[in-house]
Amino acid sequence: MNSDKNPRKFWSPLLAGIGLGVALLGMFVVTGHGLGAYGFYKRVTIWLSNDISSQWTQANTYLSASLNNHHPLDIWLSWEVAGIAFGALLGSMLARRFKFKIERGSSINITSRLSLAILGGILSGLGASLARGCTSGLGLSGAATLSVAGFLFLMGFFIAGLLMAKITRKVW
Amino acid sequence: MDYIPQYMEIPAVIVFGSLFGYFLEVSGLGSPKKLNAQFVLKDWSVFKVMFTSIVVAAAGLLILGNDMMWLIDSSAFSIPTTFFWAMLIGGALLGIGLNVGGYCPGTSVVGFFSGRIDALFFMIGMIIGVLLFAIFFEFIEPFYLAAQGPESQTLSELIHLPSWTIVIILFILAVVGFILGNKFEEKSNGIINSSDLDSE
């Protein structure tokens, strides 16, 4: 059906979900913790902030609490994110889906798309800091341990996402 | 952790991290269009992938934790503690962030490493967001710590049902979600595939 140059289709969500579940289970069994991403961003922020002004960083209550091993490569999350990057690269290259692009809806221009990407990132940075985790670290991994925290987070995530989509659907 | 020798932990983390990134990419969740199609109920991949993996991992943890105590110690798993308002509103902000910016923190890494430049802008935004949180932490702190629940509370402790009952309920919810999702997807013909992303 596909010629050799076309990108391959995405997997069925059931199959990919089973694979993801097994990877998450494996991570728990081997290391005792699940998968995450937010901790990596927090470490990078601490590292950058400490590089620019270690005085300010040490005085900041939130950042200084995690300052003890401040280099991002010191902690497992950085290696995990390196793995995520490698896995994504491998998956997209093998299936000929890798392509440099700015993915956007047809009704917005590149400048608006990139501005919104930064704005969405800022909101997510605030949200993940507040929640103490992100969709992977708290939503997925937290729910797999049947924690109340994980399901509370997912409720907030899906309800707000569905409501906000009424406004942002034009963007996509 | 004591499960494996210290020097094996980083390689293990890289392997499972790679699998995580791989399965997110092959399911299409590195695409902001596909992620956002969930919130307009046209493409239910986010729900399907997430709930499938939650049920698989939760059932696996339960089985291994019960029958293979010699292999893993389920009491050593890191189970997050609830901070009601911070986690509900934090989750909401991530939902809104996905609508506005196109990604969540993990999928932005997948997006960027499958060629999406917009994902890099989202990642830069994340760092600004964390920095803003730190700058205003004094004002946010009371809210950040409000309504703390019991340490590492699970659903089975909250509603007094055995863990396996909860996993069965989650499995049923997942099946219902799949059936409902399929109906919505058929009606809107809204499933986004890789060929739909090449047009721009």
CSV table of C-alpha atoms in Angstrom, one decimal:
chain,number,residue,atom,x,y,z
A,1,MET,CA,0.0,0.0,0.0
A,2,ASN,CA,2.7,2.4,1.0
A,3,SER,CA,5.5,3.2,-1.4
A,4,ASP,CA,9.0,3.1,0.2
A,5,LYS,CA,9.2,6.9,0.5
A,6,ASN,CA,6.1,7.5,2.4
A,7,PRO,CA,6.0,7.9,6.2
A,8,ARG,CA,4.7,4.7,7.9
A,9,LYS,CA,1.4,4.9,9.8
A,10,PHE,CA,1.2,5.4,13.5
A,11,TRP,CA,0.7,2.2,15.6
A,12,SER,CA,-2.6,1.4,17.0
A,13,PRO,CA,-3.0,3.1,20.4
A,14,LEU,CA,-3.7,-0.3,22.1
A,15,LEU,CA,-0.5,-1.8,20.9
A,16,ALA,CA,1.6,1.3,21.7
A,17,GLY,CA,-0.2,1.6,25.1
A,18,ILE,CA,0.7,-2.0,26.0
A,19,GLY,CA,4.3,-1.3,25.0
A,20,LEU,CA,4.3,1.9,27.1
A,21,GLY,CA,2.8,0.1,30.1
A,22,VAL,CA,5.5,-2.6,29.9
A,23,ALA,CA,8.2,0.0,29.8
A,24,LEU,CA,6.7,1.8,32.8
A,25,LEU,CA,6.4,-1.4,34.7
A,26,GLY,CA,10.0,-2.3,33.9
A,27,MET,CA,11.1,1.1,35.1
A,28,PHE,CA,9.3,0.6,38.4
A,29,VAL,CA,10.6,-3.0,38.9
A,30,VAL,CA,14.2,-2.1,38.2
A,31,THR,CA,14.5,1.4,39.8
A,32,GLY,CA,11.5,1.8,42.2
A,33,HIS,CA,10.3,4.9,40.4
A,34,GLY,CA,8.2,5.5,37.3
A,35,LEU,CA,8.9,7.6,34.2
A,36,GLY,CA,8.9,11.4,34.3
A,37,ALA,CA,10.0,14.6,32.5
A,38,TYR,CA,9.4,17.5,34.8
A,39,GLY,CA,12.3,16.8,37.2
A,40,PHE,CA,14.6,17.2,34.2
A,41,TYR,CA,13.3,20.7,33.4
A,42,LYS,CA,13.6,21.7,37.1
A,43,ARG,CA,17.2,20.5,37.1
A,44,VAL,CA,18.1,22.4,34.0
A,45,THR,CA,16.4,25.5,35.4
A,46,ILE,CA,18.4,25.2,38.6
A,47,TRP,CA,21.6,24.6,36.7
A,48,LEU,CA,21.1,27.6,34.4
A,49,SER,CA,20.0,29.8,37.3
A,50,ASN,CA,23.0,28.7,39.4
A,51,ASP,CA,25.3,29.5,36.5
A,52,ILE,CA,23.9,33.0,36.1
A,53,SER,CA,23.7,33.9,39.8
A,54,SER,CA,24.5,31.2,42.4
A,55,GLN,CA,23.8,33.8,45.1
A,56,TRP,CA,20.2,34.3,44.0
A,57,THR,CA,19.7,30.6,43.4
A,58,GLN,CA,20.9,29.8,46.9
A,59,ALA,CA,18.6,32.4,48.4
A,60,ASN,CA,15.6,31.1,46.5
A,61,THR,CA,13.5,28.8,48.7
A,62,TYR,CA,12.2,26.6,45.9
A,63,LEU,CA,15.4,26.2,43.9
A,64,SER,CA,17.9,25.9,46.8
A,65,ALA,CA,15.9,23.0,48.2
A,66,SER,CA,17.1,20.8,45.3
A,67,LEU,CA,20.5,22.4,44.9
A,68,ASN,CA,22.6,19.7,46.5
A,69,ASN,CA,23.4,17.9,43.2
A,70,HIS,CA,22.9,20.6,40.8
A,71,HIS,CA,24.3,19.3,37.6
A,72,PRO,CA,21.5,17.9,35.4
A,73,LEU,CA,23.6,14.9,34.4
A,74,ASP,CA,24.0,13.8,38.0
A,75,ILE,CA,20.5,12.5,38.2
A,76,TRP,CA,18.6,9.7,36.6
A,77,LEU,CA,16.0,11.9,35.0
A,78,SER,CA,18.5,13.5,32.6
A,79,TRP,CA,19.5,10.0,31.4
A,80,GLU,CA,15.9,9.1,31.1
A,81,VAL,CA,15.2,12.2,29.0
A,82,ALA,CA,18.3,11.3,26.8
A,83,GLY,CA,16.6,7.9,26.4
A,84,ILE,CA,13.3,9.5,25.4
A,85,ALA,CA,15.1,11.6,22.8
A,86,PHE,CA,16.9,8.6,21.4
A,87,GLY,CA,13.7,6.5,21.3
A,88,ALA,CA,11.8,9.3,19.5
A,89,LEU,CA,14.6,9.7,17.0
A,90,LEU,CA,14.8,6.0,16.4
A,91,GLY,CA,11.0,5.6,16.0
A,92,SER,CA,10.6,8.6,13.6
A,93,MET,CA,13.7,7.7,11.6
A,94,LEU,CA,12.9,4.0,11.1
A,95,ALA,CA,9.4,4.9,10.0
A,96,ARG,CA,10.4,7.8,7.8
A,97,ARG,CA,8.4,10.2,9.9
A,98,PHE,CA,11.3,12.4,10.9
A,99,LYS,CA,10.9,15.7,9.3
A,100,PHE,CA,12.1,19.2,10.3
A,101,LYS,CA,8.9,21.3,10.5
A,102,ILE,CA,6.9,23.7,12.6
A,103,GLU,CA,3.7,21.9,13.2
A,104,ARG,CA,0.7,24.2,13.2
A,105,GLY,CA,-2.9,24.6,12.2
A,106,SER,CA,-3.7,26.1,8.8
A,107,SER,CA,-5.2,29.3,10.3
A,108,ILE,CA,-2.2,30.6,12.2
A,109,ASN,CA,1.2,31.8,11.0
A,110,ILE,CA,4.6,30.7,12.2
A,111,THR,CA,5.2,33.7,14.5
A,112,SER,CA,1.9,33.1,16.3
A,113,ARG,CA,2.6,29.3,16.5
A,114,LEU,CA,6.0,29.8,18.1
A,115,SER,CA,4.8,32.5,20.5
A,116,LEU,CA,1.9,30.2,21.6
A,117,ALA,CA,4.4,27.3,22.0
A,118,ILE,CA,6.5,29.4,24.4
A,119,LEU,CA,3.3,30.6,26.3
A,120,GLY,CA,2.0,27.0,26.5
A,121,GLY,CA,5.5,26.0,27.8
A,122,ILE,CA,5.4,28.7,30.5
A,123,LEU,CA,1.9,27.6,31.6
A,124,SER,CA,3.1,24.0,31.7
A,125,GLY,CA,6.3,24.9,33.6
A,126,LEU,CA,4.1,26.7,36.2
A,127,GLY,CA,1.6,23.8,36.3
A,128,ALA,CA,4.1,21.0,36.7
A,129,SER,CA,6.0,22.9,39.4
A,130,LEU,CA,2.8,23.4,41.3
A,131,ALA,CA,1.6,19.8,40.9
A,132,ARG,CA,5.1,18.4,41.6
A,133,GLY,CA,5.1,16.5,38.4
A,134,CYS,CA,3.8,16.3,34.8
A,135,THR,CA,1.6,14.1,32.7
A,136,SER,CA,4.2,11.4,32.7
A,137,GLY,CA,5.7,11.7,36.2
A,138,LEU,CA,2.5,12.3,38.1
A,139,GLY,CA,-0.3,11.4,35.7
A,140,LEU,CA,1.0,8.2,34.2
A,141,SER,CA,3.4,6.9,36.8
A,142,GLY,CA,1.2,8.2,39.7
A,143,ALA,CA,-1.9,6.5,38.3
A,144,ALA,CA,0.0,3.3,37.8
A,145,THR,CA,0.7,3.1,41.5
A,146,LEU,CA,-3.1,3.8,42.1
A,147,SER,CA,-2.2,7.0,44.0
A,148,VAL,CA,-4.9,9.5,44.7
A,149,ALA,CA,-2.5,12.2,43.6
A,150,GLY,CA,-2.1,10.8,40.1
A,151,PHE,CA,-5.9,10.5,39.4
A,152,LEU,CA,-6.6,14.0,40.9
A,153,PHE,CA,-3.9,15.4,38.5
A,154,LEU,CA,-5.5,13.6,35.5
A,155,MET,CA,-8.9,14.9,36.4
A,156,GLY,CA,-7.6,18.5,36.4
A,157,PHE,CA,-5.7,17.8,33.2
A,158,PHE,CA,-8.6,16.4,31.1
A,159,ILE,CA,-11.3,18.7,32.4
A,160,ALA,CA,-9.3,21.9,31.8
A,161,GLY,CA,-8.1,20.5,28.5
A,162,LEU,CA,-11.6,19.8,27.2
A,163,LEU,CA,-12.9,23.2,28.4
A,164,MET,CA,-9.9,25.2,27.0
A,165,ALA,CA,-10.2,23.4,23.6
A,166,LYS,CA,-13.4,25.3,23.0
A,167,ILE,CA,-11.2,28.4,22.7
A,168,THR,CA,-8.1,27.0,21.2
A,169,ARG,CA,-9.5,24.6,18.6
A,170,LYS,CA,-9.1,27.3,15.9
A,171,VAL,CA,-5.4,27.2,16.6
A,172,TRP,CA,-5.1,23.5,15.5
B,1,MET,CA,17.4,1.5,45.1
B,2,ASP,CA,18.5,-2.0,46.0
B,3,TYR,CA,16.9,-3.9,43.2
B,4,ILE,CA,19.9,-3.7,40.9
B,5,PRO,CA,23.6,-2.8,41.4
B,6,GLN,CA,24.2,0.9,41.4
B,7,TYR,CA,26.3,0.8,38.2
B,8,MET,CA,23.4,-0.8,36.3
B,9,GLU,CA,20.8,1.9,37.2
B,10,ILE,CA,21.8,4.5,34.6
B,11,PRO,CA,21.9,1.9,31.7
B,12,ALA,CA,18.5,0.6,32.8
B,13,VAL,CA,17.1,4.1,33.0
B,14,ILE,CA,18.4,4.8,29.5
B,15,VAL,CA,16.8,1.6,28.1
B,16,PHE,CA,13.4,2.2,29.7
B,17,GLY,CA,13.5,5.9,28.8
B,18,SER,CA,14.2,5.0,25.1
B,19,LEU,CA,11.3,2.6,25.1
B,20,PHE,CA,9.1,5.4,26.5
B,21,GLY,CA,10.2,7.8,23.8
B,22,TYR,CA,9.8,5.1,21.1
B,23,PHE,CA,6.3,4.1,22.1
B,24,LEU,CA,5.2,7.8,22.4
B,25,GLU,CA,6.6,8.5,18.9
B,26,VAL,CA,5.1,5.4,17.1
B,27,SER,CA,1.7,6.1,18.6
B,28,GLY,CA,1.8,9.7,17.2
B,29,LEU,CA,1.8,11.5,20.5
B,30,GLY,CA,4.8,13.5,19.5
B,31,SER,CA,2.4,15.5,17.2
B,32,PRO,CA,0.7,18.5,18.8
B,33,LYS,CA,-2.1,18.2,16.2
B,34,LYS,CA,-2.8,14.6,17.3
B,35,LEU,CA,-2.5,15.5,21.0
B,36,ASN,CA,-5.0,18.3,20.6
B,37,ALA,CA,-7.4,16.3,18.6
B,38,GLN,CA,-8.1,14.4,21.9
B,39,PHE,CA,-9.4,17.5,23.5
B,40,VAL,CA,-11.9,18.1,20.7
B,41,LEU,CA,-12.8,14.4,21.0
B,42,LYS,CA,-11.9,13.6,17.3
B,43,ASP,CA,-8.9,11.3,18.0
B,44,TRP,CA,-8.8,9.4,21.3
B,45,SER,CA,-5.2,8.3,21.1
B,46,VAL,CA,-4.1,10.2,24.2
B,47,PHE,CA,-6.8,8.5,26.3
B,48,LYS,CA,-6.3,5.1,24.8
B,49,VAL,CA,-2.5,5.0,25.1
B,50,MET,CA,-2.5,6.5,28.6
B,51,PHE,CA,-5.2,4.3,30.0
B,52,THR,CA,-3.9,1.1,28.4
B,53,SER,CA,-0.4,1.7,29.9
B,54,ILE,CA,-1.8,2.7,33.3
B,55,VAL,CA,-3.9,-0.6,33.4
B,56,VAL,CA,-1.0,-2.7,32.2
B,57,ALA,CA,1.5,-1.2,34.6
B,58,ALA,CA,-0.9,-1.1,37.6
B,59,ALA,CA,-1.9,-4.8,37.0
B,60,GLY,CA,1.8,-5.7,36.6
B,61,LEU,CA,2.8,-3.9,39.8
B,62,LEU,CA,0.0,-5.6,41.7
B,63,ILE,CA,0.9,-9.1,40.4
B,64,LEU,CA,4.6,-8.7,40.9
B,65,GLY,CA,4.1,-7.0,44.3
B,66,ASN,CA,1.9,-9.8,45.6
B,67,ASP,CA,3.4,-13.0,44.2
B,68,MET,CA,7.0,-12.1,43.7
B,69,MET,CA,7.9,-10.3,46.9
B,70,TRP,CA,11.4,-11.8,46.7
B,71,LEU,CA,11.8,-10.0,43.4
B,72,ILE,CA,10.5,-6.6,44.2
B,73,ASP,CA,9.4,-4.8,47.3
B,74,SER,CA,6.2,-2.9,46.5
B,75,SER,CA,6.5,-0.8,49.6
B,76,ALA,CA,9.6,0.8,48.1
B,77,PHE,CA,7.8,2.2,45.1
B,78,SER,CA,7.6,6.0,45.1
B,79,ILE,CA,3.9,6.8,45.5
B,80,PRO,CA,3.2,10.5,45.4
B,81,THR,CA,1.4,12.3,48.3
B,82,THR,CA,-1.7,14.4,47.5
B,83,PHE,CA,-1.7,18.1,47.7
B,84,PHE,CA,-5.3,18.7,46.6
B,85,TRP,CA,-5.4,22.2,45.2
B,86,ALA,CA,-1.8,22.3,43.8
B,87,MET,CA,-2.3,19.0,41.9
B,88,LEU,CA,-5.8,19.7,40.6
B,89,ILE,CA,-4.8,23.2,39.4
B,90,GLY,CA,-1.4,22.1,38.3
B,91,GLY,CA,-3.0,19.4,36.2
B,92,ALA,CA,-5.4,22.0,34.8
B,93,LEU,CA,-2.5,24.3,33.8
B,94,LEU,CA,-0.9,21.4,32.0
B,95,GLY,CA,-4.1,20.7,30.2
B,96,ILE,CA,-4.4,24.4,29.2
B,97,GLY,CA,-0.6,24.4,28.3
B,98,LEU,CA,-1.2,21.5,25.9
B,99,ASN,CA,-4.1,23.4,24.2
B,100,VAL,CA,-2.0,26.6,23.9
B,101,GLY,CA,1.5,25.2,23.3
B,102,GLY,CA,0.7,21.9,21.7
B,103,TYR,CA,2.7,19.6,24.1
B,104,CYS,CA,3.2,18.4,27.6
B,105,PRO,CA,6.7,18.3,29.1
B,106,GLY,CA,7.5,14.7,28.0
B,107,THR,CA,5.9,14.8,24.6
B,108,SER,CA,7.8,18.0,23.8
B,109,VAL,CA,11.0,16.0,23.9
B,110,VAL,CA,9.4,13.4,21.5
B,111,GLY,CA,8.2,16.2,19.3
B,112,PHE,CA,11.6,17.9,19.1
B,113,PHE,CA,13.5,14.7,18.4
B,114,SER,CA,11.1,13.8,15.6
B,115,GLY,CA,11.9,17.1,13.9
B,116,ARG,CA,9.4,19.6,15.3
B,117,ILE,CA,11.1,23.0,15.9
B,118,ASP,CA,8.0,24.3,17.7
B,119,ALA,CA,8.6,21.7,20.4
B,120,LEU,CA,12.0,23.4,21.2
B,121,PHE,CA,10.1,26.7,21.8
B,122,PHE,CA,7.7,24.9,24.2
B,123,MET,CA,10.8,23.4,26.0
B,124,ILE,CA,12.3,26.9,26.4
B,125,GLY,CA,8.9,28.1,27.7
B,126,MET,CA,9.0,25.3,30.3
B,127,ILE,CA,12.2,26.5,31.7
B,128,ILE,CA,10.9,30.1,31.9
B,129,GLY,CA,7.8,28.7,33.7
B,130,VAL,CA,9.8,26.9,36.3
B,131,LEU,CA,11.9,30.0,36.8
B,132,LEU,CA,8.7,32.2,37.3
B,133,PHE,CA,7.4,29.6,39.8
B,134,ALA,CA,10.6,29.9,41.7
B,135,ILE,CA,10.6,33.7,41.6
B,136,PHE,CA,7.0,33.9,42.9
B,137,PHE,CA,7.4,30.9,45.2
B,138,GLU,CA,6.9,33.0,48.4
B,139,PHE,CA,3.4,34.0,47.2
B,140,ILE,CA,2.5,30.6,45.8
B,141,GLU,CA,3.8,28.5,48.8
B,142,PRO,CA,0.6,28.5,51.0
B,143,PHE,CA,-1.3,27.3,48.0
B,144,TYR,CA,1.5,24.8,47.1
B,145,LEU,CA,1.2,23.2,50.5
B,146,ALA,CA,-2.6,23.5,51.0
B,147,ALA,CA,-4.8,20.5,51.7
B,148,GLN,CA,-2.1,17.9,52.1
B,149,GLY,CA,-3.5,14.3,52.1
B,150,PRO,CA,-2.1,11.3,54.0
B,151,GLU,CA,1.4,10.2,52.9
B,152,SER,CA,1.4,8.2,49.6
B,153,GLN,CA,-2.3,7.6,49.8
B,154,THR,CA,-3.7,5.2,47.2
B,155,LEU,CA,-7.3,4.9,45.8
B,156,SER,CA,-7.8,1.7,47.7
B,157,GLU,CA,-7.0,3.4,51.0
B,158,LEU,CA,-9.3,6.3,50.1
B,159,ILE,CA,-12.4,4.3,49.1
B,160,HIS,CA,-11.6,1.1,51.1
B,161,LEU,CA,-11.6,-1.3,48.2
B,162,PRO,CA,-8.8,-3.9,47.5
B,163,SER,CA,-6.3,-2.8,44.9
B,164,TRP,CA,-7.3,-5.5,42.5
B,165,THR,CA,-10.9,-4.2,42.5
B,166,ILE,CA,-9.6,-0.8,41.6
B,167,VAL,CA,-7.5,-2.2,38.7
B,168,ILE,CA,-10.6,-4.1,37.4
B,169,ILE,CA,-12.7,-0.9,37.6
B,170,LEU,CA,-9.9,0.9,35.7
B,171,PHE,CA,-9.9,-1.9,33.1
B,172,ILE,CA,-13.7,-1.5,32.7
B,173,LEU,CA,-13.3,2.3,32.4
B,174,ALA,CA,-10.6,1.8,29.8
B,175,VAL,CA,-12.9,-0.6,27.7
B,176,VAL,CA,-15.8,1.9,28.0
B,177,GLY,CA,-13.4,4.7,26.9
B,178,PHE,CA,-12.2,2.7,23.9
B,179,ILE,CA,-15.8,2.0,22.8
B,180,LEU,CA,-16.9,5.6,23.3
B,181,GLY,CA,-13.7,6.9,21.6
B,182,ASN,CA,-14.2,4.6,18.6
B,183,LYS,CA,-17.7,6.0,18.2
B,184,PHE,CA,-16.6,9.6,18.3
B,185,GLU,CA,-13.7,8.8,16.0
B,186,GLU,CA,-16.0,7.2,13.4
B,187,LYS,CA,-18.5,10.0,13.6
B,188,SER,CA,-15.9,12.8,13.1
B,189,ASN,CA,-13.6,10.7,10.9
B,190,GLY,CA,-11.0,12.5,13.0
B,191,ILE,CA,-8.1,10.1,13.5
B,192,ILE,CA,-4.9,11.9,12.6
B,193,ASN,CA,-2.3,9.8,10.9
B,194,SER,CA,1.3,10.5,9.8
B,195,SER,CA,0.2,11.3,6.2
B,196,ASP,CA,-2.1,14.0,7.5
B,197,LEU,CA,0.8,15.8,9.0
B,198,ASP,CA,2.8,16.1,5.9
B,199,SER,CA,0.5,18.5,4.1
B,200,GLU,CA,1.9,21.8,5.5
